[in-house]
Amino acid sequence: MTILQEEDNVTVAGTRRSWRIGTRGSLLALTQSGTIRDALIAAGHEAELVIVKTVGDESSEPVRELGVGVFTSALREELAAGTIDIAVHSYKDLPTASDPRFTIAAVPPREDPRDALVARDGLVLGELPAGSKVGTSAPRRAAQLLALGLGLEIMPLRGNLDTRLRKVADGELDAVIVARAGLARIDRLDAVTEALEPVQMLPAPAQGALAVECRSDDSMLIETLSQLDDAPTRAAVVAERGLLAELEAGCTAPVGALGEVVESIDDDGRIFDELSLRGCAAAVDGSDVLRASVVGSPDDAAELGRALARELLELGARELLTTEPEGSPAQAVNPPATDFTHPSPMENSRS
């Protein structure tokens, strides 16, 4: 646990008050926000969680219809109104466009960003028989899974993590694919039968990372929270979201990205940090996946992401992301693959 330096947090009357941390009410969201609360308390600050209901939690409408930011806008509204001091988001749910009212004061160390398979009988992906029913909430996962050509039947999926795991335990599905980070945070890694390597499935941009946000005019709180920031995680996430923004794709688009800060050695034997970034754009039916990679300085993370996106665009990513081919094999044989009536970018969505 990162320890913060203690600073005064007092009311006008001079008494100490609690930092109010806004969070969604699911187990995963509460667990994520609880880590920030615990870090503040460990530093000697008072902090408490405040549950905020979002449209995404209360509506059964498709996420694409509800719009980008459906899981984060309510938290931001409360933050702007001053009813909470801090908002903790799953970073991948935030719109890529910045809002000057708010500052992401900290991006804590990231959980393992890979996707995870939870399958019956302890099976790994390559052991699932053709025709097995695999549930996933994300077109990104479905597209990359179909591209592997394993003959699996992809089923739309929504609900919190326990609901999704139960569908496998009850035999409704043969497997589900979820974010490994979510399972780690609620102590359910025992359910994972395989962590999917990026060569099989690139994760969503910023998957596994948290964004700790506060008002831009609260300089004291920004300074306090900044001590929770992990520079390599921030650089990786900034690059991944730079790619997403340049592609003008939303958080439910079939786009994957993974940045990693790694140590390299120059010709003189000096060690320095490099940011390696991989990205992909896929046809939603899995008929084509474009992949590219780039390496550069962590200080240039945003531009690195944009540059990689431009490379993907030159390869035809725009057409791939905006076209759903008519009469493709996936549509003819496996209609659910492109019929995501309730796609969700989060694992802790509505039950």
Coordinates of C-alpha atoms in Angstrom, one line a residue:
M1 CA 0.0 0.0 0.0
T2 CA 1.3 3.4 -0.9
I3 CA 1.6 5.8 2.0
L4 CA 0.8 9.5 1.5
Q5 CA 2.3 12.4 3.3
E6 CA -0.2 13.8 5.8
E7 CA -1.6 17.2 5.0
D8 CA -4.3 19.3 6.6
N9 CA -7.9 18.6 5.4
V10 CA -10.0 21.0 7.5
T11 CA -13.3 22.8 7.2
V12 CA -13.7 26.5 7.5
A13 CA -14.3 26.0 11.2
G14 CA -10.9 24.4 11.5
T15 CA -12.1 20.8 12.1
R16 CA -10.9 17.8 10.2
R17 CA -13.4 16.4 7.7
S18 CA -13.5 13.2 5.6
W19 CA -12.6 13.2 2.0
R20 CA -15.8 11.9 0.3
I21 CA -14.9 9.3 -2.4
G22 CA -17.7 8.7 -5.0
T23 CA -18.1 5.2 -6.2
R24 CA -20.6 3.0 -7.9
G25 CA -22.3 0.4 -5.7
S26 CA -21.1 -2.9 -7.1
L27 CA -18.7 -5.1 -5.3
L28 CA -15.9 -4.4 -7.8
A29 CA -16.4 -0.7 -7.7
L30 CA -16.5 -0.6 -3.9
T31 CA -13.4 -2.7 -3.8
Q32 CA -11.5 -0.4 -6.2
S33 CA -12.6 2.7 -4.4
G34 CA -11.8 1.1 -1.1
T35 CA -8.1 0.9 -2.0
I36 CA -8.0 4.7 -2.4
R37 CA -9.8 5.2 0.8
D38 CA -7.5 2.9 2.7
A39 CA -4.4 4.7 1.3
L40 CA -5.8 8.0 2.5
I41 CA -6.6 6.6 5.9
A42 CA -3.1 5.1 6.1
A43 CA -1.7 8.5 5.6
G44 CA -3.7 9.9 8.5
H45 CA -6.6 11.4 6.5
E46 CA -10.2 10.8 7.1
A47 CA -11.9 9.3 4.1
E48 CA -15.3 7.6 3.4
L49 CA -17.1 6.1 0.4
V50 CA -20.2 7.6 -1.0
I51 CA -22.3 5.4 -3.4
V52 CA -23.5 7.1 -6.5
K53 CA -26.0 5.4 -8.8
T54 CA -25.4 5.8 -12.5
V55 CA -27.6 5.5 -15.6
G56 CA -25.6 2.4 -16.6
D57 CA -26.4 0.7 -13.3
E58 CA -30.2 1.4 -13.5
S59 CA -30.9 0.9 -17.2
S60 CA -31.1 -2.3 -19.3
E61 CA -30.7 -0.3 -22.5
P62 CA -27.6 -1.1 -24.7
V63 CA -24.5 0.8 -23.7
R64 CA -24.1 2.0 -27.3
E65 CA -27.6 3.7 -27.0
L66 CA -26.9 5.2 -23.6
G67 CA -23.6 6.8 -24.8
V68 CA -20.0 7.1 -23.9
G69 CA -19.4 7.8 -20.2
V70 CA -22.6 6.1 -19.0
F71 CA -20.8 4.7 -16.0
T72 CA -18.8 7.8 -15.2
S73 CA -21.0 10.9 -15.9
A74 CA -23.0 10.6 -12.7
L75 CA -19.8 10.5 -10.6
R76 CA -18.5 13.6 -12.4
E77 CA -21.8 15.4 -11.9
E78 CA -21.5 14.8 -8.1
L79 CA -17.9 15.9 -8.2
A80 CA -18.7 19.1 -10.0
A81 CA -21.5 19.8 -7.6
G82 CA -19.2 19.4 -4.6
T83 CA -21.1 16.5 -3.0
I84 CA -18.0 14.3 -3.4
D85 CA -14.3 15.3 -3.4
I86 CA -12.9 12.3 -5.3
A87 CA -14.2 10.0 -8.0
V88 CA -12.7 6.6 -8.7
H89 CA -13.3 5.3 -12.2
S90 CA -12.3 2.2 -14.1
Y91 CA -10.1 4.2 -16.4
K92 CA -11.3 2.4 -19.6
D93 CA -14.8 3.8 -19.0
L94 CA -13.8 7.5 -19.2
P95 CA -14.4 9.4 -22.4
T96 CA -11.1 10.1 -24.2
A97 CA -11.9 13.8 -24.4
S98 CA -10.6 15.7 -21.4
D99 CA -12.9 17.8 -19.2
P100 CA -11.1 20.9 -17.8
R101 CA -13.2 20.8 -14.7
F102 CA -11.5 17.7 -13.5
T103 CA -7.9 16.4 -13.1
I104 CA -6.9 12.8 -13.0
A105 CA -4.6 13.3 -10.0
A106 CA -3.5 9.6 -9.8
V107 CA -3.3 6.5 -11.8
P108 CA -2.3 3.8 -9.3
P109 CA -0.3 0.7 -10.2
R110 CA -2.2 -1.3 -12.7
E111 CA -3.6 -4.8 -12.2
D112 CA -2.8 -7.4 -14.8
P113 CA -4.6 -6.0 -17.9
R114 CA -5.1 -9.3 -19.6
D115 CA -8.5 -10.9 -20.3
A116 CA -9.3 -14.1 -18.5
L117 CA -11.1 -17.2 -19.5
V118 CA -13.4 -18.9 -17.0
A119 CA -14.4 -22.3 -18.5
R120 CA -16.2 -25.4 -17.4
D121 CA -14.1 -28.4 -16.3
G122 CA -11.0 -26.2 -16.0
L123 CA -10.6 -26.1 -19.8
V124 CA -8.3 -23.6 -21.6
L125 CA -9.3 -21.8 -24.7
G126 CA -7.7 -24.3 -27.1
E127 CA -9.5 -27.2 -25.4
L128 CA -13.0 -25.9 -25.9
P129 CA -14.8 -28.0 -28.5
A130 CA -16.2 -26.3 -31.6
G131 CA -19.7 -25.0 -30.9
S132 CA -19.0 -24.2 -27.3
K133 CA -20.9 -21.2 -26.0
V134 CA -18.6 -18.4 -24.8
G135 CA -20.1 -15.3 -23.2
T136 CA -18.5 -11.9 -23.4
S137 CA -19.8 -8.3 -23.0
A138 CA -17.3 -6.7 -25.5
P139 CA -17.3 -6.6 -29.3
R140 CA -13.5 -6.3 -28.9
R141 CA -13.3 -9.7 -27.3
A142 CA -15.8 -11.3 -29.6
A143 CA -14.0 -10.0 -32.7
Q144 CA -10.6 -11.3 -31.6
L145 CA -12.1 -14.6 -30.4
L146 CA -13.8 -15.2 -33.8
A147 CA -10.6 -14.3 -35.6
L148 CA -8.9 -17.2 -33.9
G149 CA -11.1 -19.6 -36.0
L150 CA -11.9 -22.0 -33.2
G151 CA -15.6 -22.4 -34.2
L152 CA -16.9 -21.1 -30.9
E153 CA -20.4 -19.7 -30.5
I154 CA -20.1 -16.2 -29.0
M155 CA -23.0 -15.1 -26.7
P156 CA -23.8 -11.6 -25.6
L157 CA -23.3 -11.2 -21.8
R158 CA -24.1 -8.6 -19.2
G159 CA -24.2 -8.6 -15.4
N160 CA -21.8 -8.3 -12.5
L161 CA -18.9 -10.7 -12.2
D162 CA -20.7 -13.1 -9.9
T163 CA -23.6 -13.3 -12.4
R164 CA -21.2 -14.0 -15.2
L165 CA -19.3 -16.7 -13.4
R166 CA -22.6 -18.3 -12.3
K167 CA -23.6 -18.8 -15.9
V168 CA -20.6 -21.2 -16.3
A169 CA -21.2 -22.9 -13.0
D170 CA -24.9 -23.5 -13.9
G171 CA -24.0 -24.9 -17.3
E172 CA -25.8 -22.1 -19.2
L173 CA -22.4 -21.2 -20.9
D174 CA -19.3 -23.3 -21.5
A175 CA -17.1 -20.3 -20.7
V176 CA -17.0 -16.5 -20.2
I177 CA -14.2 -14.0 -20.9
V178 CA -13.8 -11.2 -18.4
A179 CA -11.1 -8.8 -17.3
R180 CA -8.6 -10.6 -15.1
A181 CA -8.2 -7.4 -13.1
G182 CA -11.8 -7.5 -11.9
L183 CA -11.4 -11.0 -10.6
A184 CA -8.2 -10.1 -8.9
R185 CA -9.8 -7.2 -7.1
I186 CA -12.6 -9.3 -5.7
D187 CA -10.3 -12.2 -4.8
R188 CA -11.8 -14.6 -7.4
L189 CA -8.6 -15.6 -9.4
D190 CA -9.4 -19.2 -8.4
A191 CA -12.0 -19.1 -11.1
V192 CA -9.6 -18.3 -14.0
T193 CA -8.8 -21.3 -16.2
E194 CA -6.5 -19.3 -18.5
A195 CA -5.1 -15.8 -18.7
L196 CA -5.2 -14.9 -22.4
E197 CA -1.9 -13.6 -23.7
P198 CA -1.9 -10.4 -25.8
V199 CA -0.9 -12.3 -28.9
Q200 CA -4.3 -14.0 -28.6
M201 CA -6.4 -11.1 -27.4
L202 CA -5.2 -7.5 -26.8
P203 CA -7.0 -6.0 -23.9
A204 CA -9.2 -2.8 -24.0
P205 CA -7.2 0.5 -23.7
A206 CA -6.7 1.2 -20.0
Q207 CA -8.1 -2.2 -18.9
G208 CA -7.0 -2.9 -15.3
A209 CA -6.2 0.7 -14.5
L210 CA -8.0 3.1 -12.2
A211 CA -8.4 6.9 -12.6
V212 CA -8.5 8.9 -9.4
E213 CA -10.2 12.2 -10.3
C214 CA -10.8 15.4 -8.4
R215 CA -11.7 19.0 -9.2
S216 CA -9.1 20.9 -11.1
D217 CA -9.2 23.8 -8.6
D218 CA -8.5 21.7 -5.6
S219 CA -4.7 22.0 -5.6
M220 CA -4.2 20.5 -2.1
L221 CA -6.1 17.4 -3.0
I222 CA -4.3 17.0 -6.3
E223 CA -1.0 17.1 -4.5
T224 CA -2.2 14.6 -1.9
L225 CA -3.5 12.2 -4.5
S226 CA -0.6 12.6 -6.8
Q227 CA 1.5 10.5 -4.4
L228 CA -0.6 7.5 -5.4
D229 CA 0.4 7.9 -9.0
D230 CA 2.4 5.3 -10.8
A231 CA 4.4 6.8 -13.6
P232 CA 4.8 3.7 -15.8
T233 CA 1.1 2.9 -15.5
R234 CA 0.1 6.4 -16.4
A235 CA 2.4 6.4 -19.4
A236 CA 1.0 3.1 -20.7
V237 CA -2.6 4.2 -20.3
V238 CA -2.0 7.6 -21.8
A239 CA -0.5 5.9 -24.9
E240 CA -3.4 3.4 -25.1
R241 CA -6.0 6.0 -24.8
G242 CA -4.2 8.3 -27.3
L243 CA -4.6 5.5 -29.8
L244 CA -8.3 5.1 -29.0
A245 CA -8.9 8.9 -29.3
E246 CA -7.0 9.1 -32.7
L247 CA -9.1 6.3 -34.0
E248 CA -12.2 8.2 -32.8
A249 CA -13.5 4.9 -31.4
G250 CA -15.5 4.5 -28.2
C251 CA -14.9 2.2 -25.2
T252 CA -17.1 -0.6 -26.8
A253 CA -15.4 -0.5 -30.2
P254 CA -13.4 -3.6 -31.3
V255 CA -10.1 -1.9 -30.5
G256 CA -7.3 -3.4 -28.3
A257 CA -4.2 -1.8 -27.0
L258 CA -1.5 -2.6 -24.5
G259 CA 1.4 -0.3 -23.4
E260 CA 4.3 -1.5 -21.3
V261 CA 7.3 0.4 -19.9
V262 CA 10.3 -1.8 -20.2
E263 CA 14.1 -1.3 -19.5
S264 CA 16.4 -1.1 -22.4
I265 CA 20.2 -0.7 -22.7
D266 CA 21.8 1.7 -25.1
D267 CA 25.1 1.1 -27.0
D268 CA 27.1 2.6 -24.1
G269 CA 25.5 0.1 -21.6
R270 CA 23.2 2.7 -20.0
I271 CA 19.8 1.5 -18.9
F272 CA 16.8 3.6 -19.9
D273 CA 13.0 3.2 -20.0
E274 CA 11.1 2.6 -23.2
L275 CA 7.4 2.4 -23.8
S276 CA 6.3 -0.5 -26.0
L277 CA 2.8 -0.1 -27.4
R278 CA 0.8 -2.7 -29.3
G279 CA -2.6 -2.0 -30.9
C280 CA -5.3 -3.7 -33.0
A281 CA -8.5 -2.9 -34.8
A282 CA -10.9 -5.7 -35.7
A283 CA -14.0 -6.3 -37.8
V284 CA -16.8 -7.1 -35.4
D285 CA -17.4 -10.4 -37.2
G286 CA -13.7 -11.4 -36.8
S287 CA -13.1 -11.5 -40.5
D288 CA -10.1 -9.3 -40.2
V289 CA -7.8 -8.0 -37.5
L290 CA -5.2 -5.3 -38.1
R291 CA -2.2 -5.2 -35.7
A292 CA 0.7 -2.8 -35.3
S293 CA 3.3 -1.9 -32.7
V294 CA 5.6 1.0 -31.9
V295 CA 8.4 1.8 -29.3
G296 CA 9.3 5.2 -28.0
S297 CA 9.9 7.3 -24.9
P298 CA 7.4 7.2 -22.0
D299 CA 7.6 11.1 -22.1
D300 CA 5.9 10.9 -25.5
A301 CA 3.2 8.5 -24.6
A302 CA 0.2 10.4 -26.0
E303 CA 1.9 11.0 -29.4
L304 CA 3.1 7.4 -29.5
G305 CA -0.5 6.3 -29.2
R306 CA -1.6 8.7 -31.9
A307 CA 1.2 7.6 -34.2
L308 CA 0.2 4.0 -33.8
A309 CA -3.4 4.8 -34.5
R310 CA -2.4 6.6 -37.7
E311 CA -0.5 3.5 -38.8
L312 CA -3.6 1.4 -38.2
L313 CA -5.7 3.9 -40.1
E314 CA -3.3 3.7 -43.1
L315 CA -3.8 -0.1 -43.0
G316 CA -7.6 0.4 -43.2
A317 CA -8.8 0.5 -39.6
R318 CA -11.4 3.2 -40.3
E319 CA -13.2 0.9 -42.8
L320 CA -12.9 -2.1 -40.6
L321 CA -14.4 -0.3 -37.5
T322 CA -17.3 1.2 -39.4
T323 CA -18.4 -1.7 -41.6
E324 CA -20.2 -4.8 -40.7
P325 CA -20.0 -7.1 -43.8
E326 CA -23.2 -8.5 -45.1
G327 CA -23.5 -12.2 -45.4
S328 CA -20.2 -13.0 -43.7
P329 CA -19.7 -16.5 -42.4
A330 CA -20.0 -15.3 -38.8
Q331 CA -23.3 -13.6 -39.5
A332 CA -24.7 -16.5 -41.4
V333 CA -23.7 -19.3 -39.1
N334 CA -23.3 -17.5 -35.8
P335 CA -25.7 -14.5 -35.5
P336 CA -25.1 -13.7 -31.8
A337 CA -21.5 -12.8 -32.6
T338 CA -22.6 -9.4 -33.9
D339 CA -25.9 -9.1 -31.9
F340 CA -24.6 -7.5 -28.7
T341 CA -27.8 -6.2 -27.3
H342 CA -26.2 -5.3 -24.0
P343 CA -22.5 -4.6 -24.6
S344 CA -20.8 -3.3 -21.5
P345 CA -17.3 -1.9 -21.1
M346 CA -17.3 -2.8 -17.4
E347 CA -17.3 -6.0 -15.5
N348 CA -19.2 -4.6 -12.6
S349 CA -22.2 -3.5 -14.5
R350 CA -25.8 -4.1 -13.7
S351 CA -26.9 -7.6 -12.6

